[in-house]
Coordinates of C-alpha atoms in Angstrom, one line a residue:
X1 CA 0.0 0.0 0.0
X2 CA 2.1 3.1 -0.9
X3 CA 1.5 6.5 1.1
X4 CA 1.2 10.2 -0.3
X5 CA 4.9 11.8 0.4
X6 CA 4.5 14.0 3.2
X7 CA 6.8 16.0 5.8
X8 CA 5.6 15.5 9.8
X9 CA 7.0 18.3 12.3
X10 CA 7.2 17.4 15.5
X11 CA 9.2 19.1 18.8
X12 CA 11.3 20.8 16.2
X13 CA 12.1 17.2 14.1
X14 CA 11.1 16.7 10.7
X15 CA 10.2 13.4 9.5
X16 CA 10.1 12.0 5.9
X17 CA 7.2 9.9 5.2
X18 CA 5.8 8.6 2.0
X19 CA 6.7 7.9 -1.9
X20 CA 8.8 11.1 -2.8
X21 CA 8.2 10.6 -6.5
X22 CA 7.3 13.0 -9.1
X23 CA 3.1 12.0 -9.1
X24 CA 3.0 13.9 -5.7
X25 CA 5.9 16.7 -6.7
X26 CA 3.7 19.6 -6.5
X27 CA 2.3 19.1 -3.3
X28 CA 6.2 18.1 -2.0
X29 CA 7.3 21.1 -3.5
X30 CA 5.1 23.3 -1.2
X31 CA 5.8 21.8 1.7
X32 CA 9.5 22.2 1.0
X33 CA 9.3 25.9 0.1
X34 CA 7.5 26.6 3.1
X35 CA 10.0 25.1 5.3
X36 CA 12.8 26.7 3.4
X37 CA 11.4 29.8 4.7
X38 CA 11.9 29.0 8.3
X39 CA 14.9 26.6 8.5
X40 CA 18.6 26.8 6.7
X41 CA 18.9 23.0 4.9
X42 CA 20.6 21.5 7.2
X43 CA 20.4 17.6 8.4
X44 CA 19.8 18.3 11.6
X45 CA 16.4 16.9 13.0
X46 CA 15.8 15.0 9.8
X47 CA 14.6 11.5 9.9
X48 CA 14.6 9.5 7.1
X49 CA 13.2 6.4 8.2
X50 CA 9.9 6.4 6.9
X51 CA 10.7 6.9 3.1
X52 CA 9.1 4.9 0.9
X53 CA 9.4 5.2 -2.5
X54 CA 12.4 7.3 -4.1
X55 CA 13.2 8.9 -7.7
X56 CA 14.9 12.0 -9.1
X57 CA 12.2 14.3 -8.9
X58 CA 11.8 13.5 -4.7
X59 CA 15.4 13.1 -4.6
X60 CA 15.9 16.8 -6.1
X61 CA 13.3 17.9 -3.1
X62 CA 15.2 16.6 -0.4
X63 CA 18.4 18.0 -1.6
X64 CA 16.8 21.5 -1.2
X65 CA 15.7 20.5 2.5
X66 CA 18.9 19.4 3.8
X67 CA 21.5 20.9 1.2
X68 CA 23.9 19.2 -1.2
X69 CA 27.0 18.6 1.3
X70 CA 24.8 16.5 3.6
X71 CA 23.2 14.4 0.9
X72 CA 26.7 13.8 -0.4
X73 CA 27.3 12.6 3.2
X74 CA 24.3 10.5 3.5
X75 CA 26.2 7.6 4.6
X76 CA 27.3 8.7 7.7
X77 CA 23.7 10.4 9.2
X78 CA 21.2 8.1 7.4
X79 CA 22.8 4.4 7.7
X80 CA 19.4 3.0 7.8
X81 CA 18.3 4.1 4.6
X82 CA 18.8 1.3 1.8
X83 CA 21.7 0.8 0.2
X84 CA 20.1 1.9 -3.7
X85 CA 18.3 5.0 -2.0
X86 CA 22.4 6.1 -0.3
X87 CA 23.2 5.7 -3.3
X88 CA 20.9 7.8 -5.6
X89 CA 21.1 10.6 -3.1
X90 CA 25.0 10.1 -2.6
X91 CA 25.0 10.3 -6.2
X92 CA 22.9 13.8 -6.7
X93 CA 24.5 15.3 -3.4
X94 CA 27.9 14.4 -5.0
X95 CA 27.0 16.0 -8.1
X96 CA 25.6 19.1 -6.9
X97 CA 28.2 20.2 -4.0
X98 CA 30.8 21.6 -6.1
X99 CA 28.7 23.2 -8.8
X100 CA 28.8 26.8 -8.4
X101 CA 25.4 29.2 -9.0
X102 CA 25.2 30.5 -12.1
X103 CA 26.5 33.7 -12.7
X104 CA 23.9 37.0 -12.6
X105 CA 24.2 38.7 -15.2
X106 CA 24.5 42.5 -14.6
X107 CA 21.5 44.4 -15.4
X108 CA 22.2 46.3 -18.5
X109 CA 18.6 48.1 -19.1
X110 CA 19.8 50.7 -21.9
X111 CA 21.7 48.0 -23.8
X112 CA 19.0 45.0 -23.3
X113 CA 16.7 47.7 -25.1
X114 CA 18.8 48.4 -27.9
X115 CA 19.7 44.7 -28.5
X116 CA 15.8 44.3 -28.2
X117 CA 15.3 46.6 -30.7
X118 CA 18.0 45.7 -33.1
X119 CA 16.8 42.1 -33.4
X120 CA 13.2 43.3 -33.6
X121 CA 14.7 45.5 -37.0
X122 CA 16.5 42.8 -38.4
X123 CA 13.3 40.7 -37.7
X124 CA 10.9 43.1 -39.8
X125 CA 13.8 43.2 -42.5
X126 CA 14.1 39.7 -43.2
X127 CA 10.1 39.7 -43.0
X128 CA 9.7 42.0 -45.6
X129 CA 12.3 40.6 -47.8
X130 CA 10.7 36.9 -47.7
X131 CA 7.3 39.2 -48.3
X132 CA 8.6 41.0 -51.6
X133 CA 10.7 37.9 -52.7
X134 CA 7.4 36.0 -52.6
X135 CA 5.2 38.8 -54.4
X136 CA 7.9 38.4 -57.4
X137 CA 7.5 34.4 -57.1
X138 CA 3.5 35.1 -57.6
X139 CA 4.1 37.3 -60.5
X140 CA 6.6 35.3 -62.4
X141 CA 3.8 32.4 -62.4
X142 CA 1.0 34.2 -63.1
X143 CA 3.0 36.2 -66.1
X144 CA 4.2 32.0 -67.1
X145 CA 0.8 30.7 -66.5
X146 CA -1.4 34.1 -68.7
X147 CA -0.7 32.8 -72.0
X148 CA -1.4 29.6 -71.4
X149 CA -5.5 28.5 -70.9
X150 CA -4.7 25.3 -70.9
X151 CA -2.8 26.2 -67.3
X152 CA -5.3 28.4 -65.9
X153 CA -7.3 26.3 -62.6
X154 CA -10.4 27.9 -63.1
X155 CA -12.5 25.7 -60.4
X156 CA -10.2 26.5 -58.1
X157 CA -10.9 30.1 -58.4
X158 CA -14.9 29.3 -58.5
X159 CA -14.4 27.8 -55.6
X160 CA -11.8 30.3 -54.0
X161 CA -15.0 33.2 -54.8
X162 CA -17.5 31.3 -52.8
X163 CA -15.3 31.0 -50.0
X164 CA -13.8 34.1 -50.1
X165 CA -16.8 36.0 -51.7
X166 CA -20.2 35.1 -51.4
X167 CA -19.6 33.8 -48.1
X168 CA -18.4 36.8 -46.2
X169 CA -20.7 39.2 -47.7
X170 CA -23.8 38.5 -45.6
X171 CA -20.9 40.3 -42.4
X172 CA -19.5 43.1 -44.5
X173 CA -22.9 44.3 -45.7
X174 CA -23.8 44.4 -42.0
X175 CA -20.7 45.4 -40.4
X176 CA -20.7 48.9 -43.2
X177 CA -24.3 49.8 -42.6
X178 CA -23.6 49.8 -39.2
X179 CA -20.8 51.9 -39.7
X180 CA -22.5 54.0 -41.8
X181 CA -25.0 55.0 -39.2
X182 CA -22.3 55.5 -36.6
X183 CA -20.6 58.2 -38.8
X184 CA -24.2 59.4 -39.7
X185 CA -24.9 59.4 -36.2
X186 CA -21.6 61.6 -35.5
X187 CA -21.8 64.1 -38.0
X188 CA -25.1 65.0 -37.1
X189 CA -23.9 65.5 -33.4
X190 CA -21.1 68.3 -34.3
X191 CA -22.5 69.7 -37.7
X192 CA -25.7 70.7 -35.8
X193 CA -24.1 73.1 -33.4
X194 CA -23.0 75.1 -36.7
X195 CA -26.6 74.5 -38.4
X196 CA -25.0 72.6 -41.0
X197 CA -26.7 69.2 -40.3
X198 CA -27.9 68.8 -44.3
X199 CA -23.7 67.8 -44.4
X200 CA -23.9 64.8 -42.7
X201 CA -25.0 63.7 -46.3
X202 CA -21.7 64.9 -47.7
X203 CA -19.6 63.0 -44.7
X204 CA -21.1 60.0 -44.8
X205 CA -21.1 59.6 -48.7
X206 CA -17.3 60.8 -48.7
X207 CA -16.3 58.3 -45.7
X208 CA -17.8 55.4 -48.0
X209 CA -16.6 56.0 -51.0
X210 CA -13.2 56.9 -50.3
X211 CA -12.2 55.4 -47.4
X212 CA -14.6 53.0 -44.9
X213 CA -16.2 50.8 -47.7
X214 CA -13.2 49.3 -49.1
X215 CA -10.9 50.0 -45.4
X216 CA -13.9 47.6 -43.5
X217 CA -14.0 45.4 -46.3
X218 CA -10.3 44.7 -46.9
X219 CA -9.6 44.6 -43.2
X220 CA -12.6 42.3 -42.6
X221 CA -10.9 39.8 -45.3
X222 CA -7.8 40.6 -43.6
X223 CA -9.6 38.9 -40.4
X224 CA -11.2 36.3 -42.2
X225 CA -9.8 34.9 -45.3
X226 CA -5.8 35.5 -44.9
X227 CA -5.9 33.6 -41.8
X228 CA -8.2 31.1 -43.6
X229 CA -5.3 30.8 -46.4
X230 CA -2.5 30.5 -44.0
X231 CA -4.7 27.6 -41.8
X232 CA -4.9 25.6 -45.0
X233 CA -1.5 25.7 -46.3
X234 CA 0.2 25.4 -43.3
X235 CA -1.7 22.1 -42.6
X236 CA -1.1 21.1 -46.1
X237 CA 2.4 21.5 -45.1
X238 CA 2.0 20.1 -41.5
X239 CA 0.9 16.5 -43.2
X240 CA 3.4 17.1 -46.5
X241 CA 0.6 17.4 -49.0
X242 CA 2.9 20.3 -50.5
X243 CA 5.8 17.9 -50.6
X244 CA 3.8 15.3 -52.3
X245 CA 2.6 18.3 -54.7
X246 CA 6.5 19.1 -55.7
X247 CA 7.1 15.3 -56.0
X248 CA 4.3 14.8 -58.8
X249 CA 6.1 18.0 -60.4
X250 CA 3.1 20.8 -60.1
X251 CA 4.4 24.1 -58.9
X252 CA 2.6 24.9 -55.4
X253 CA 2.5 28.6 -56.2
X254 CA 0.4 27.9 -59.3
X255 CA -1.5 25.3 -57.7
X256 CA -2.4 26.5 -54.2
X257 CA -1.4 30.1 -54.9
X258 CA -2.6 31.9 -57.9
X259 CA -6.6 30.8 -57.3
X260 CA -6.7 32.3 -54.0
X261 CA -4.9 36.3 -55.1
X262 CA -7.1 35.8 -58.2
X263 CA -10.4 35.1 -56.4
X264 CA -9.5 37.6 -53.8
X265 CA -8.6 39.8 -56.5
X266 CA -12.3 39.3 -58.1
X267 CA -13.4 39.4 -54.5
X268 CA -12.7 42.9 -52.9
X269 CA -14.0 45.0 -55.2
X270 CA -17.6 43.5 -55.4
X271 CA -17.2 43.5 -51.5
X272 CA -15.7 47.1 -51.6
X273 CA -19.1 48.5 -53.5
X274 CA -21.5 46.5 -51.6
X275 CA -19.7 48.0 -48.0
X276 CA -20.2 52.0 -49.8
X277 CA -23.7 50.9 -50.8
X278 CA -24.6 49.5 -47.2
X279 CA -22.6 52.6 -45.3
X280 CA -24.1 55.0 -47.5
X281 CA -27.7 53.1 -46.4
X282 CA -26.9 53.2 -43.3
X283 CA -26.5 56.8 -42.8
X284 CA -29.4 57.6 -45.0
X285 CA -31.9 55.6 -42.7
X286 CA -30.2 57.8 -39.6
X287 CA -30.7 60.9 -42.2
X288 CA -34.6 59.8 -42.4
X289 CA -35.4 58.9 -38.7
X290 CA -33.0 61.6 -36.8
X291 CA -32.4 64.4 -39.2
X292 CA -36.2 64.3 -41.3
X293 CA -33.7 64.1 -44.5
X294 CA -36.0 62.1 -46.8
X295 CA -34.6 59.6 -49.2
X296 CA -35.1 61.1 -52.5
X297 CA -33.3 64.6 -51.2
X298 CA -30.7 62.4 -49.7
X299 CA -30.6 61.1 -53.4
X300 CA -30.7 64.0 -55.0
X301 CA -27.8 65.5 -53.0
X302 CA -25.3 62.9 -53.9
X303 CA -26.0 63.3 -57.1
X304 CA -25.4 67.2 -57.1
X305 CA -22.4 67.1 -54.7
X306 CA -21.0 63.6 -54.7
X307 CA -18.3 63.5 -58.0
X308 CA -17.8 60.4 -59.7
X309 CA -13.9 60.3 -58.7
X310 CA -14.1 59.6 -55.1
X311 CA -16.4 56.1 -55.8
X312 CA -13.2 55.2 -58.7
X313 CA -10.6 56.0 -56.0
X314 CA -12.0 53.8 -53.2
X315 CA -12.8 51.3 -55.9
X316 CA -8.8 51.3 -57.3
X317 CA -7.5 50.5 -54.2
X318 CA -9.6 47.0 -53.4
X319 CA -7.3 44.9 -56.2
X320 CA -3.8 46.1 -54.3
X321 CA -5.4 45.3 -51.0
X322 CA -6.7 42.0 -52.1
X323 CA -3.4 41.2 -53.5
X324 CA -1.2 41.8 -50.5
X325 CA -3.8 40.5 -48.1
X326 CA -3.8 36.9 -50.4
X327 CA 0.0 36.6 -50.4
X328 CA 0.8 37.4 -47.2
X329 CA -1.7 34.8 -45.7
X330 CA -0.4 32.6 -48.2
X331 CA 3.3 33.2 -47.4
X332 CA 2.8 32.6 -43.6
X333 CA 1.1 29.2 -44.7
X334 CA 4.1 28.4 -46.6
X335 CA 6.4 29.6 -43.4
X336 CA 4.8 27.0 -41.2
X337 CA 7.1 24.6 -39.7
X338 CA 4.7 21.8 -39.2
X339 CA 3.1 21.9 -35.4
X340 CA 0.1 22.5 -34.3
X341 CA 1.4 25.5 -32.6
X342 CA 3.5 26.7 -35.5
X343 CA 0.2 27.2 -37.6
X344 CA -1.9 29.0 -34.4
X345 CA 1.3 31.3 -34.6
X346 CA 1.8 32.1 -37.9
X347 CA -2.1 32.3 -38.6
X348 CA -1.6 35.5 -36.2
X349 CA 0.7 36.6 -37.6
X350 CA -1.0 36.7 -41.3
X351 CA -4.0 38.9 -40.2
X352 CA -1.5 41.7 -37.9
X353 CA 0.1 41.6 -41.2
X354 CA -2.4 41.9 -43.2
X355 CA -4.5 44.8 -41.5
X356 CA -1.2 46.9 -40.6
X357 CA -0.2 46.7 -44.6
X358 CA -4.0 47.9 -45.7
X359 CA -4.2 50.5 -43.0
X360 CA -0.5 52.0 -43.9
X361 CA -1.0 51.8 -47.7
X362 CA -4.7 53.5 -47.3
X363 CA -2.7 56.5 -45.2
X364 CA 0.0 56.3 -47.9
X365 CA -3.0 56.4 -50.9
X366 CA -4.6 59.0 -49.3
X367 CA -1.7 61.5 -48.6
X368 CA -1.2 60.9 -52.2
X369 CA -4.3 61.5 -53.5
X370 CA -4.5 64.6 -51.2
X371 CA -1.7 66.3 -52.9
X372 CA -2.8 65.1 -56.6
X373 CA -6.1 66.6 -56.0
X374 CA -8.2 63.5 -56.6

């Protein structure tokens, strides 16, 4: 019948009782660590008598009780104990008595921060050349694989557009006119301390057009369909589908790759009008109910002060976004390394990517646009 390990205290002596084995480690550890606190290790009022059972793990704990020098000497205090239990604590006190604690290392905070931030640099270099290495990869196939119908994978990219497409447009649609009444909402709430509430048309038609309907849209596929990308190909790789692709001689890029930047390139745009047709719906219904704008004048000003340029520069920008969004989850599904946990991690790392690259190139599109007066 085999007993828990345990440590008894009585009139200042400590017996060990039990199986000191690593199933009951934890609770070992505790009591150890609290009696650390009150006693130096020392062998002195330690009886060993009762010890049952005896591996590393319980070994390791004792040495912190009474200290390495005295289980070196465990001959000489513990003569009852049996000969293979001397032995294995003779042999880890033995071990452990001459070894000297590792150095601390002096805290260096200004230097640990620049070393931090070096290798973070190098990090995001070597990131973004893999990233623009890969972009030319993509290119150079779908340039190889143009002229060539025979070559082109057109089920894939049906299929890619239902999943990519059809799919998430029920959440954009909602997630925009949403949105749309937000901004609606706000731009009532300022612009009618100047009288000027009829200009919430005007914000909420601009916010859409240029910016929100193909911003939510792009980042929503960010979310949703990069990760989706790097999920599949990184568990393609995980089980060595893509090795068993390059074995029967098909290129993974034009395989795998193309269909899903083509599809997404399809994609976005549709997805980028149907956001600036639900924003804009949004804030007309907040326009009807909160501001007694009807719908036809709502109409009629967009049509009188709404140019067609601003719909074609929010619409220009969805194929770019698509592309980078589709390679970089594709990339990290490719970067994989083939555990579970390698996946999770660069599945993460796909959508930060992707929704930092489509926010900085929107700031960078509209600072440009700005000064060309579009």
């Amino acid at each position: 019948m085999t007993e828990p390990g345990h440590i008894d205290q009585q009139d200042g002596r400590l017996t060990i009782a039990g199986d000191w084995t690593l199933v009951h480690y934890a609770t070992l550890k505790r009591q150890v660590a609290y009696l650390a606190q009150a006693r130096e290790p020392s062998p002195q009022g330690v009886e060993l008598e009762r010890l049952a059972a005896l591996d590393t793990a319980g070994a390791t704990l004792l040495m912190e009780l009474v200290g390495a020098g005295p289980l070196a000497a465990i001959d000489d205090w513990a003569p009852e104990l049996p000969a293979t239990r001397r032995a294995l604590l003779r042999t880890l006190g033995e071990a452990m008595v001459d070894r000297e604690p590792p150095a601390v290392r002096p805290s260096r905070p200004l230097k640990d921060t620049l070393a931090r931030t070096g290798q973070l640099v190098e990090g995001l270099w070597q990131q973004q050349r893999q990233l623009l290495g890969f972009i030319g990869q993509v290119l150079a196939t779908l340039a190889a694989t143009a002229w060539r119908p025979g070559r082109w994978r057109l089920t894939s990219v049906v299929a890619q557009l239902h999943q990519t497409g059809l799919n998430a447009l029920p959440i954009v649609a909602l997630l925009t006119f949403l949105v749309g009444a937000v901004v609606a909402f706000l731009g009532a709430t300022v612009l009618s301390d100047f009288g000027a509430t009829i200009y919430t048309v005007n914000l909420v038609a601009f916010a859409f057009l240029r910016e929100f309907g193909v911003l939510l849209a792009a980042i929503l596929l960010a979310g949703r369909t990069a990760s989706a990308f790097t999920a599949q190909l990184g568990a393609m790789k995980a089980n060595e589908e893509l090795d068993a692709v390059r074995t029967l001689g098909i290129d993974p890029v034009e395989l795998l790759v193309l269909p899903r930047v083509l599809a997404m390139m399809l994609t976005l745009p549709i997805l980028t009008f149907v956001g600036m047709l639900s924003g804009i719906l949004g804030g007309a219904l907040v326009c009807l109910l909160a501001l007694d704008i009807s719908l036809t004048q709502f109409l009629a000003i967009l049509q009188r002060d709404i140019p067609l340029n601003h719909f074609l520069v929010g619409l220009a920008k969805a194929p770019l976004f698509a592309f980078l969004v589709a390679v970089i989850g594709c990339l990290e599904g490719f970067k994989v390394s083939g555990s579970a946990q390698s996946v999770g991690e660069h599945t993460t790392s796909s959508v930060v990517q992707s929704i930092f690259v489509v926010i900085l190139l929107d700031a960078v599109a509209a600072l440009f646009f700005m000064e060309m007066g579009w």
